[in-house]
Coordinates of N, CA, C and O in Angstrom, one line a residue:
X1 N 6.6 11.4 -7.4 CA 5.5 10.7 -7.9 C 4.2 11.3 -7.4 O 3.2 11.1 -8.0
X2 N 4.1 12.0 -6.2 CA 2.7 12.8 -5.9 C 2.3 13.7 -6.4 O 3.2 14.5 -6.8
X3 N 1.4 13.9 -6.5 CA 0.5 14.6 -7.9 C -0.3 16.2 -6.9 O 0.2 16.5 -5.9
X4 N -1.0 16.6 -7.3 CA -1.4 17.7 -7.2 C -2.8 17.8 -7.2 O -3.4 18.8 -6.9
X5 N -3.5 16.6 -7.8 CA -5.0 16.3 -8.2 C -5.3 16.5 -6.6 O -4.7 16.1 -5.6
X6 N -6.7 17.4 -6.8 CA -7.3 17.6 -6.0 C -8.7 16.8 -5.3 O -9.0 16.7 -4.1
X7 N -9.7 16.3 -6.6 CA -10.7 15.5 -6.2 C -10.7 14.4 -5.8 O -10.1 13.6 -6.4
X8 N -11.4 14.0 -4.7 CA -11.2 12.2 -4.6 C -10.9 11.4 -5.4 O -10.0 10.6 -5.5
X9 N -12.0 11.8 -6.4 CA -12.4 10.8 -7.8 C -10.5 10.6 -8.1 O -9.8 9.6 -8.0
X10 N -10.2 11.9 -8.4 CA -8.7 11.6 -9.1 C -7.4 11.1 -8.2 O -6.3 10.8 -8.5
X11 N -8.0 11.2 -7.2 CA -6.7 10.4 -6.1 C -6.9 9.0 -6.3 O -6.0 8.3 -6.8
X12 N -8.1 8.4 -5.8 CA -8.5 7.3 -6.3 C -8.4 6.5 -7.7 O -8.2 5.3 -7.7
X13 N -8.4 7.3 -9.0 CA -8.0 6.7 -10.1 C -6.3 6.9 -10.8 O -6.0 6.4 -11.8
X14 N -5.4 7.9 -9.7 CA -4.4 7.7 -9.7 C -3.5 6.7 -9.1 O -2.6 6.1 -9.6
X15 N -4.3 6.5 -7.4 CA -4.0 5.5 -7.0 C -4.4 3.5 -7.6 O -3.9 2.4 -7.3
X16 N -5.2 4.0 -8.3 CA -6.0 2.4 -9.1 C -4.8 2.2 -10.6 O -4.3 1.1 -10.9
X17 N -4.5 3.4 -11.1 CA -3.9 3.0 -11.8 C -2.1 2.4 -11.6 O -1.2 1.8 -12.2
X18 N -2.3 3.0 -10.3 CA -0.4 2.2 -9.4 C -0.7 1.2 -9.4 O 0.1 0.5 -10.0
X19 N -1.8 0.4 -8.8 CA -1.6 -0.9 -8.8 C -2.1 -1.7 -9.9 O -2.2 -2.9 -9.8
X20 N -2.5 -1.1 -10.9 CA -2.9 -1.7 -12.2 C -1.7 -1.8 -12.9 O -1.4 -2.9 -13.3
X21 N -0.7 -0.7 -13.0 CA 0.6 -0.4 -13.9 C 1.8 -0.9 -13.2 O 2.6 -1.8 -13.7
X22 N 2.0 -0.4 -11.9 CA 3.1 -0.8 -11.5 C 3.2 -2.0 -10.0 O 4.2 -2.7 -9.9
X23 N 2.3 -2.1 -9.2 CA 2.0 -3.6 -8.6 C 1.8 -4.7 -9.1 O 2.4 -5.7 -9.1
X24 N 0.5 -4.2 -9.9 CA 0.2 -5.7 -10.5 C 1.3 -5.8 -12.0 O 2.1 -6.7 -12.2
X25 N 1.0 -4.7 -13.1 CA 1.9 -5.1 -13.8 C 3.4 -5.2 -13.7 O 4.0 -5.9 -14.5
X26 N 4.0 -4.5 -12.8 CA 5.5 -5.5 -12.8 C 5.0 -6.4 -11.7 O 6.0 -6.3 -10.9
X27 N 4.1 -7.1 -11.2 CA 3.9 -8.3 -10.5 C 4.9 -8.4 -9.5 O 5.6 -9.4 -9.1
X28 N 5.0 -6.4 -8.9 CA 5.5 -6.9 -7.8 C 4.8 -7.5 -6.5 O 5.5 -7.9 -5.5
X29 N 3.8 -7.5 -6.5 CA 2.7 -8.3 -5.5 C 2.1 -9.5 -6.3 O 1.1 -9.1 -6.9
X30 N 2.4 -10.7 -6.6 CA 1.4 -11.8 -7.1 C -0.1 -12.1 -6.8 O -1.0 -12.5 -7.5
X31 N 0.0 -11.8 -5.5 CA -1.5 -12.0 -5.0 C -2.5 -10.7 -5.3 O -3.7 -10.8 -4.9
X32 N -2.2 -9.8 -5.7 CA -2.7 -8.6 -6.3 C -3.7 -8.6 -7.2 O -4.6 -7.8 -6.9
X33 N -3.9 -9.1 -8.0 CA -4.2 -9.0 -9.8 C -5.2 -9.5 -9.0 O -5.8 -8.5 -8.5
X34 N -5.7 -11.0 -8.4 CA -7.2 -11.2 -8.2 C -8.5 -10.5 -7.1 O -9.7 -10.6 -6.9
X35 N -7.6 -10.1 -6.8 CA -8.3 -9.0 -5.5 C -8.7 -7.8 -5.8 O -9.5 -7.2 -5.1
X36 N -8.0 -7.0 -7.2 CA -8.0 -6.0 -7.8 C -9.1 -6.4 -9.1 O -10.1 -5.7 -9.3
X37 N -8.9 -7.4 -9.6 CA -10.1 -8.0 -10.9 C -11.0 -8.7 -10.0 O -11.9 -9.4 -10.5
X38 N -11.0 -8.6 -8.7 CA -12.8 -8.5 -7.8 C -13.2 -7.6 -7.4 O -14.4 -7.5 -7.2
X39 N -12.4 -6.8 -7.2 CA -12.9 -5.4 -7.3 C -13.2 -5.7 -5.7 O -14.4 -5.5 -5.4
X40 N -12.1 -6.1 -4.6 CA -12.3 -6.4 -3.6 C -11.5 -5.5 -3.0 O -11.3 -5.7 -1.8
X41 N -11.1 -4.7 -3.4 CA -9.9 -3.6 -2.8 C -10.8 -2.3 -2.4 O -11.4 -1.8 -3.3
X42 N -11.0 -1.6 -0.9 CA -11.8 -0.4 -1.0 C -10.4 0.3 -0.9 O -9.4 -0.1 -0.4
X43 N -10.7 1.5 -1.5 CA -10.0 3.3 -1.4 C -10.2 3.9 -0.8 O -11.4 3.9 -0.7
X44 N -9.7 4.7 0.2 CA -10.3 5.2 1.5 C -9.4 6.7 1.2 O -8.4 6.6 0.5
X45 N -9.8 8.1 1.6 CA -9.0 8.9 1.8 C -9.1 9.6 3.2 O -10.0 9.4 3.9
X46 N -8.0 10.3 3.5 CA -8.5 10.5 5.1 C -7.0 11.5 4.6 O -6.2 11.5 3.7
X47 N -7.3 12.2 6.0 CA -6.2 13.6 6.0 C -5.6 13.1 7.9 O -6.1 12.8 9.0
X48 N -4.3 13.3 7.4 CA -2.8 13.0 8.7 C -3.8 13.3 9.8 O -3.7 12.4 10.6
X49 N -4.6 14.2 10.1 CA -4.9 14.3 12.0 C -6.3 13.2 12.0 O -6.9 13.1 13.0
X50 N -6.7 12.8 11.1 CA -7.7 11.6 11.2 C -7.4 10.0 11.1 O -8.1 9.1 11.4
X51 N -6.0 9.8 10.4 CA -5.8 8.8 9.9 C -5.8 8.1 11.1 O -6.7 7.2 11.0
X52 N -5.3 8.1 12.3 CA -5.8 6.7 13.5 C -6.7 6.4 13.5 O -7.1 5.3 13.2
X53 N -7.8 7.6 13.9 CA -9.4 7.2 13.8 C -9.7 6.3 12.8 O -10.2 5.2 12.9
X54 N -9.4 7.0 11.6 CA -9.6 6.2 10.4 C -9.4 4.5 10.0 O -10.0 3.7 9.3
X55 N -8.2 4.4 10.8 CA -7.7 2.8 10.9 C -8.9 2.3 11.9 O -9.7 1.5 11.4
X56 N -8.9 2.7 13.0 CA -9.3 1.9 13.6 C -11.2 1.9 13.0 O -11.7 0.8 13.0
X57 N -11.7 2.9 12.7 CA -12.9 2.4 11.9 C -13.2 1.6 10.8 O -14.1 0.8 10.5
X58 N -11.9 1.9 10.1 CA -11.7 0.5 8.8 C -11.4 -1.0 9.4 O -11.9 -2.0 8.8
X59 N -10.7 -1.2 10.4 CA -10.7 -2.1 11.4 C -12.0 -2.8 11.3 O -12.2 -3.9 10.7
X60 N -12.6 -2.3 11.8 CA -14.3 -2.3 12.4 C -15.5 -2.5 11.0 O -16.6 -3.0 10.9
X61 N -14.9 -1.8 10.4 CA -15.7 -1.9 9.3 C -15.2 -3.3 8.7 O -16.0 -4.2 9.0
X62 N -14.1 -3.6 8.0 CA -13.6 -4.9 7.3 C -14.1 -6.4 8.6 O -14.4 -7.5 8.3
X63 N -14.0 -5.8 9.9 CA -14.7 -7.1 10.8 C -16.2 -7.5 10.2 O -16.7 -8.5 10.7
X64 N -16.7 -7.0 9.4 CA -18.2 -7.4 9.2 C -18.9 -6.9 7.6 O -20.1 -6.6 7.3
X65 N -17.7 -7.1 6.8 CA -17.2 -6.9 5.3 C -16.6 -7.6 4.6 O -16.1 -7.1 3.6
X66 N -16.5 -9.2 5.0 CA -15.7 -10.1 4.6 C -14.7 -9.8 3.2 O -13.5 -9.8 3.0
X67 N -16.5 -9.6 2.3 CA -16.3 -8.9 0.8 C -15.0 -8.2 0.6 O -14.4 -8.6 -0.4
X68 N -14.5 -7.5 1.2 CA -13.6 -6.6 0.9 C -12.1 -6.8 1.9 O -11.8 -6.5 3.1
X69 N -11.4 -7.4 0.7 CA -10.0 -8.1 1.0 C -9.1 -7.6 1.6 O -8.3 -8.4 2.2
X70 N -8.9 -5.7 1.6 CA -7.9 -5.3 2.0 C -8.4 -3.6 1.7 O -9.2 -3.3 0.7
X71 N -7.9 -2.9 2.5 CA -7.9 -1.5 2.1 C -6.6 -0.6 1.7 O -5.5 -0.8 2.2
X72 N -6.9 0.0 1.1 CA -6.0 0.8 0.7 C -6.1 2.6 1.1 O -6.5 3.4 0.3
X73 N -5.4 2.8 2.5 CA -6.2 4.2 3.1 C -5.0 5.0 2.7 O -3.9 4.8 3.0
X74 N -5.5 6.2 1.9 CA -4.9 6.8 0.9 C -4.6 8.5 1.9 O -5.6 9.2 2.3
X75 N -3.6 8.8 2.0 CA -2.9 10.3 2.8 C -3.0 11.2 1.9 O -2.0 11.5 1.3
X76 N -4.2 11.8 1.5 CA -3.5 12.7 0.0 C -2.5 14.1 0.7 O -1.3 14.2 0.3
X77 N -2.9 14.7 1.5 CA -2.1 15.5 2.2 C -2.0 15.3 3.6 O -2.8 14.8 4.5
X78 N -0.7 15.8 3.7 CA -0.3 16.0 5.4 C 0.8 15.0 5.9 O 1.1 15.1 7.1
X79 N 1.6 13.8 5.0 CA 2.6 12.9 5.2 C 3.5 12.8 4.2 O 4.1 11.8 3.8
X80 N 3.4 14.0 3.8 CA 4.4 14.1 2.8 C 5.8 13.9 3.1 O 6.6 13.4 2.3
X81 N 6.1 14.2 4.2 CA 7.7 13.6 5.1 C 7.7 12.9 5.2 O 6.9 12.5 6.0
X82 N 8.7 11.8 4.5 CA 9.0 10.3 5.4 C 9.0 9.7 6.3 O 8.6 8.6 6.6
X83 N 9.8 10.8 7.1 CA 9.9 10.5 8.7 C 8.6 10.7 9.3 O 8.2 9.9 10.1
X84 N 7.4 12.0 8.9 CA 6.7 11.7 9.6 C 5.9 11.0 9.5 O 5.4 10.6 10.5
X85 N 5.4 10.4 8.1 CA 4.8 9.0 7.7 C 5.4 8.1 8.7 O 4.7 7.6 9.5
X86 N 6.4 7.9 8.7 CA 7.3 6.4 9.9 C 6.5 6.5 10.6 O 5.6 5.7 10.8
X87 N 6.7 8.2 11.7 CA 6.0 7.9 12.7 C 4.4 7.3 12.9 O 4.0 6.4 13.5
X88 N 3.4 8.4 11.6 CA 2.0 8.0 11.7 C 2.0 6.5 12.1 O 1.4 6.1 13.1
X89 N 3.0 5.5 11.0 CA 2.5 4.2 11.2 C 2.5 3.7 12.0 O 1.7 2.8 12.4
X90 N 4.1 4.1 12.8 CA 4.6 2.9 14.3 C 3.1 3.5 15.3 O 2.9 2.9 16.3
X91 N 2.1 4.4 14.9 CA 1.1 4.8 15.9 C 0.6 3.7 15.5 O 0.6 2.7 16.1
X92 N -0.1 3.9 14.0 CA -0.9 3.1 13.8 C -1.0 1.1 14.0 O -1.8 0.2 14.4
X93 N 0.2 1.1 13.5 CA 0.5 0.0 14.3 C 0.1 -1.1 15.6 O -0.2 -2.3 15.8
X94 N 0.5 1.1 16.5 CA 0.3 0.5 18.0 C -1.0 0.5 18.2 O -1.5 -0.1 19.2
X95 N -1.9 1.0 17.3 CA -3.3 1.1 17.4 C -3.3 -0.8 17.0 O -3.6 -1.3 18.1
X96 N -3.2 -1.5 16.3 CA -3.6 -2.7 16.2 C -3.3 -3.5 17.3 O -3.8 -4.5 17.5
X97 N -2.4 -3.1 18.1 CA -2.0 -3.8 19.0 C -2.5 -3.7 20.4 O -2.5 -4.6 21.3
X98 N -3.0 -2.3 20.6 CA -3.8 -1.6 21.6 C -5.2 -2.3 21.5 O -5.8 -2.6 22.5
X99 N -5.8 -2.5 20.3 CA -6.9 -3.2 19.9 C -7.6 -4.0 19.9 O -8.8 -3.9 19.9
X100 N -6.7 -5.3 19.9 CA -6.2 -6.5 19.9 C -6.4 -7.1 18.4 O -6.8 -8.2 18.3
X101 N -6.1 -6.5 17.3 CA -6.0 -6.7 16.0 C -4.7 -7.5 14.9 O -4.6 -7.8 13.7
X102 N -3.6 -7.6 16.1 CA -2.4 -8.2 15.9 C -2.8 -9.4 15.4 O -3.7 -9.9 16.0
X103 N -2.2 -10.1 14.3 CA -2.2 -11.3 14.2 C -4.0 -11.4 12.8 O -4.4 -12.3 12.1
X104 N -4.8 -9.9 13.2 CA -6.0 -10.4 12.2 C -5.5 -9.6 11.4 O -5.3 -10.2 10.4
X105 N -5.2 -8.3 11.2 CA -4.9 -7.5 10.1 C -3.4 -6.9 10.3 O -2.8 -6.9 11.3
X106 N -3.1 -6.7 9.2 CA -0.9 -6.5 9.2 C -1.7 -4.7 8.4 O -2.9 -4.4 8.1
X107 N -0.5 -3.8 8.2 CA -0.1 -2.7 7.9 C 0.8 -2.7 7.3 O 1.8 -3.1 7.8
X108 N 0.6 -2.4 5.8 CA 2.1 -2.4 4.6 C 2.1 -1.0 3.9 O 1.3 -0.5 3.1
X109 N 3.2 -0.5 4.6 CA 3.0 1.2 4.0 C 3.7 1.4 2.5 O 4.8 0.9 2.1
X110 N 3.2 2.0 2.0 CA 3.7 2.8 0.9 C 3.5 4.0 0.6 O 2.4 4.3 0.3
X111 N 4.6 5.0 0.6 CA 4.5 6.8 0.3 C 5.7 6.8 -1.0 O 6.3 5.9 -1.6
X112 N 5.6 8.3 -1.2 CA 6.4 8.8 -2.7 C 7.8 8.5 -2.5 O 8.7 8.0 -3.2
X113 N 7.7 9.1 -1.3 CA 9.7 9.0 -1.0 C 10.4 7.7 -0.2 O 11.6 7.7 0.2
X114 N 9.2 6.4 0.1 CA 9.6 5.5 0.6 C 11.1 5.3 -0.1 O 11.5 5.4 -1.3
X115 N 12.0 5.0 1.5 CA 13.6 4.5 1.1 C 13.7 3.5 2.1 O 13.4 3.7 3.3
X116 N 14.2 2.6 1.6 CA 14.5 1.6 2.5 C 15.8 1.7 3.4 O 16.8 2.3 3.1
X117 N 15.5 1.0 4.8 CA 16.8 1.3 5.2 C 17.8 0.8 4.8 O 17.7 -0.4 4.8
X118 N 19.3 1.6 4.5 CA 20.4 1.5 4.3 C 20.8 1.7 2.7 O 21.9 1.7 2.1
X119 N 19.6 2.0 2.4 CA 19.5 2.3 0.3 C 19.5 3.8 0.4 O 19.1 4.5 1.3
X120 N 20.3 4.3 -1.1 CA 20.0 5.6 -1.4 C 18.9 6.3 -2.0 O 18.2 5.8 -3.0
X121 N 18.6 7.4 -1.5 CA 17.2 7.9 -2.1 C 16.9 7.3 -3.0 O 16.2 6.3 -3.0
X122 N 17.8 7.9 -4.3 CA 18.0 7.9 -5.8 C 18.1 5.7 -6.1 O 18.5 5.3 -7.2
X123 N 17.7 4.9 -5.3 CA 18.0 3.7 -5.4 C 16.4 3.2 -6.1 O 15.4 3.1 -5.3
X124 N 16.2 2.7 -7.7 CA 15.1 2.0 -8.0 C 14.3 1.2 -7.3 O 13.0 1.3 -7.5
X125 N 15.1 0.0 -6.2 CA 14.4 -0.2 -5.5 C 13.4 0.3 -4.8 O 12.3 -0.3 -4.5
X126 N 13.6 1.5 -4.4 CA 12.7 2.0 -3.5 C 11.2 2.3 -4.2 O 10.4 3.0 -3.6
X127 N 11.1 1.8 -5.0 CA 9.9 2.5 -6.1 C 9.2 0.8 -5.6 O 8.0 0.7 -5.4
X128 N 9.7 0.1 -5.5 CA 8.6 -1.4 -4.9 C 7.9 -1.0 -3.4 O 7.0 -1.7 -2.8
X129 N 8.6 0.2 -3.1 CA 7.1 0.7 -2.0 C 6.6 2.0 -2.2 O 5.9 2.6 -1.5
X130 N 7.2 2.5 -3.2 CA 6.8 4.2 -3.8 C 5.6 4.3 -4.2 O 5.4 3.9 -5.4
X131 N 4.4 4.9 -3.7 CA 3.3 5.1 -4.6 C 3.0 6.3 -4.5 O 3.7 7.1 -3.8
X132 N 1.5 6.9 -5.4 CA 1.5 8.5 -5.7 C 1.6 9.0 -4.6 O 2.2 10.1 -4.5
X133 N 0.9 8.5 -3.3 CA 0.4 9.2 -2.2 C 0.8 8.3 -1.0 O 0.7 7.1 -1.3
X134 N 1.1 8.6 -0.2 CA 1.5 8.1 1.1 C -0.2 7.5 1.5 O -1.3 8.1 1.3
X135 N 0.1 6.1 2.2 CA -0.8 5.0 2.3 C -0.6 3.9 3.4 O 0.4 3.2 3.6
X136 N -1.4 3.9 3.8 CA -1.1 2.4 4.6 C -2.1 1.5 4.1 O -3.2 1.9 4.1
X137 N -1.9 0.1 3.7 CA -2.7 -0.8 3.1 C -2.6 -1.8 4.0 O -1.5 -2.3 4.3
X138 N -4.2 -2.4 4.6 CA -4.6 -2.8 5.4 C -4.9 -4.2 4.9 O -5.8 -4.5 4.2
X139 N -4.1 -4.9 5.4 CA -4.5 -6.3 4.9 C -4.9 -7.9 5.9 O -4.3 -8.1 6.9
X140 N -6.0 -8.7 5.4 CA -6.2 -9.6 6.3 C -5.2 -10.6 6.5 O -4.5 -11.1 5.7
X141 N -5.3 -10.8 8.1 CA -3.9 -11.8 7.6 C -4.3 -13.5 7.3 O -3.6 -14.4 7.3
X142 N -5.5 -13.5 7.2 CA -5.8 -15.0 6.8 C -5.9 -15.2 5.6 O -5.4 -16.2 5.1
X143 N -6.6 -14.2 4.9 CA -5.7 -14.1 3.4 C -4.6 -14.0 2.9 O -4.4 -14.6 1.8
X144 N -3.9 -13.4 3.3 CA -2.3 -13.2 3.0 C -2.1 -14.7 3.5 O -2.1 -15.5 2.6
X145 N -2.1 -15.0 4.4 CA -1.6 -16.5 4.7 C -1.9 -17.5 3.5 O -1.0 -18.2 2.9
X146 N -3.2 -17.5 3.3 CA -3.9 -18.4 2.4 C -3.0 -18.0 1.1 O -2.3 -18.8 0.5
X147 N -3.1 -16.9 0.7 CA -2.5 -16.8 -0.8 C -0.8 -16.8 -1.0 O -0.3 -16.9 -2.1
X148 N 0.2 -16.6 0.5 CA 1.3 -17.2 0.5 C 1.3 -18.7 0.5 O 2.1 -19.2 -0.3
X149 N 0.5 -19.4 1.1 CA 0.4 -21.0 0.7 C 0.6 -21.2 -0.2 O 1.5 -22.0 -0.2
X150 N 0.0 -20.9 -1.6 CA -0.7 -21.1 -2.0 C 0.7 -20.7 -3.5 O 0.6 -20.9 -4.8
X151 N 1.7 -20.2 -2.8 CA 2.7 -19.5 -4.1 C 3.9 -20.3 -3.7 O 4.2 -20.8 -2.6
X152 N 4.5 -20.4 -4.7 CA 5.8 -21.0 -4.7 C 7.3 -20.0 -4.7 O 7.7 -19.1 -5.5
X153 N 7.9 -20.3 -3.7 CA 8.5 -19.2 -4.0 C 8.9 -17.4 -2.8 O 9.8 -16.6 -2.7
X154 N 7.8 -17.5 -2.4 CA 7.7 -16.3 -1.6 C 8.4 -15.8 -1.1 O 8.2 -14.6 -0.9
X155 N 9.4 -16.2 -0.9 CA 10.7 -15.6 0.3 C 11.5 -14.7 -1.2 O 11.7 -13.5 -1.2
X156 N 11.7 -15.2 -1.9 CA 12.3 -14.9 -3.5 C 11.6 -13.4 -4.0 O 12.3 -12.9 -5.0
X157 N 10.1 -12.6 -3.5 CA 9.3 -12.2 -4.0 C 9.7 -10.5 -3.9 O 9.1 -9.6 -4.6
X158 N 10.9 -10.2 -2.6 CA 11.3 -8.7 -2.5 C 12.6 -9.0 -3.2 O 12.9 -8.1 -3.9
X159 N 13.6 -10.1 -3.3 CA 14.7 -9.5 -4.3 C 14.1 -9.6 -5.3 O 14.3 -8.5 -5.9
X160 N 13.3 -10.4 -6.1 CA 12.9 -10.3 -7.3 C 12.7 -8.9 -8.1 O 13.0 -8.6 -9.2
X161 N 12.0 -8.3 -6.8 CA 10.9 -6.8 -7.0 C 12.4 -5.6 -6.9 O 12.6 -4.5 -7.4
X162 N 13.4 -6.3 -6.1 CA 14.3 -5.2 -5.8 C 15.3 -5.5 -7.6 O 15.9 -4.5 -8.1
X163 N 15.4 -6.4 -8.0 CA 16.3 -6.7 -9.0 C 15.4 -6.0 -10.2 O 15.7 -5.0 -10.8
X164 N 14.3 -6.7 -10.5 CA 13.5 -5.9 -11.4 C 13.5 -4.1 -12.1 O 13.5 -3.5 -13.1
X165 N 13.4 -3.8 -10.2 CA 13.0 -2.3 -10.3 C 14.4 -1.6 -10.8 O 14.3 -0.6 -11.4
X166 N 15.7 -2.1 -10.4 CA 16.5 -1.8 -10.5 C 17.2 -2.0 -11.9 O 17.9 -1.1 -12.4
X167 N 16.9 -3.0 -12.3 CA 16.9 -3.1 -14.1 C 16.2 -2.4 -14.7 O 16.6 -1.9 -15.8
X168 N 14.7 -2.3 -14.3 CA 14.0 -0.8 -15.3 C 14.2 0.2 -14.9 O 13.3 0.8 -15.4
X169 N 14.9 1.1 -14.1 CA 15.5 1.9 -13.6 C 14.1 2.9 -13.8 O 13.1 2.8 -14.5
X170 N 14.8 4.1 -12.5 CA 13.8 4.9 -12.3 C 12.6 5.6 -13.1 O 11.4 5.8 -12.9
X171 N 13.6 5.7 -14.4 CA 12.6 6.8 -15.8 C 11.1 5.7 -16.2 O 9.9 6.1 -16.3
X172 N 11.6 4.5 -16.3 CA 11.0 3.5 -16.8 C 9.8 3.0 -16.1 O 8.9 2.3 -16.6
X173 N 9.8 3.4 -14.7 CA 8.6 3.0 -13.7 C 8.0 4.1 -13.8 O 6.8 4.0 -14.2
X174 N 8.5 5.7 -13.3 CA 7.9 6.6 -13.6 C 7.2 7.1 -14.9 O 6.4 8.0 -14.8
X175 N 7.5 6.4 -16.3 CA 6.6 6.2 -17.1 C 5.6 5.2 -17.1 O 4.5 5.3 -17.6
X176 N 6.1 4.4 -16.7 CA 4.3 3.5 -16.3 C 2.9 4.2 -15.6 O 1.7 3.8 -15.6
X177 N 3.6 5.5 -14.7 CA 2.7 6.4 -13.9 C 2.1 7.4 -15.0 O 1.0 7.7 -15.0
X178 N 3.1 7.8 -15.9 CA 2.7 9.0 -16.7 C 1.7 8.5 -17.9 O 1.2 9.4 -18.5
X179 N 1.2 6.9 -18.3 CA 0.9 6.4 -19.5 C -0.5 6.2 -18.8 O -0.9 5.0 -18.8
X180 N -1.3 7.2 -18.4 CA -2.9 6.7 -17.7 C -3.1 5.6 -18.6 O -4.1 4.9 -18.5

């Protein structure tokens, strides 16, 4: 699913259209759609030997940006390995924790080759954290809290996404990517 587009502009509107096509419209995130139609979502791009820095200034920056709900910090190159993506994040991670950011902002990764553990590459599921470009999306946790209250249901919300993706099988998600 990672692309070859070189400009920001087009990483950014590849990445806008994942969660227009395949987050929000297979609703595998519910809380999605209003945060995306506020246009409260920033795009960030940053390259593998900057991305800590990078968190931890997005950190800092969303402390005094209420406006803006969650980031979405986009790897266009340099994490293209899964494993080395794992690692970046258990860093980044430890960067929230090193910070004292635990408990205000969570880290939800998503890359091309996300596999869940104990699933086969080739398993549809894996496409509910597959996106064009390896990412960590930075989210508040007082919103996330507020908008799980606020749903019925939630614990139900990854088999759902894993049953779904699995019934439209691989071709059928990857054409939701190909239909700008």
């Amino acid at each position: 699913m990672s692309s070859t587009l070189n400009s920001e502009e087009d990483i950014v509107a590849t990445t806008k259209n994942w969660v227009a096509k395949v987050v929000i419209g297979l609703n595998l995130c519910p809380f999605a759609k209003p945060v995306f139609d506020a246009n409260a979502i920033r795009y960030l791009i940053t390259e593998k030997d900057q991305l800590k820095q990078k968190v931890l200034s997005e950190l800092i920056y969303l402390d005094s940006h209420e406006e803006i709900e969650t980031t979405l910090l986009i790897v266009a190159e340099g994490l293209a390995n899964f494993d080395q993506y794992l690692d970046a994040l258990d860093l980044c991670n430890e960067l929230l924790l090193e910070q004292k950011y635990e408990g205000i902002y969570q880290i939800a990764s998503f890359h091309p080759e996300y596999v869940f553990e104990g699933s086969a590459a080739a398993d549809p599921a894996n496409y509910t954290n597959r996106s064009p470009y390896p990412m960590l999306h930075i989210l508040r946790e007082e919103s996330l809290d507020k908008a799980i209250s606020t749903h019925r249901n939630v614990d139900e919300i990854p088999a759902r996404n894993v049953q779904l993706a699995r019934k439209l099988g691989t071709e059928k998600i990857l054409s939701l990517l190909r239909n700008n």
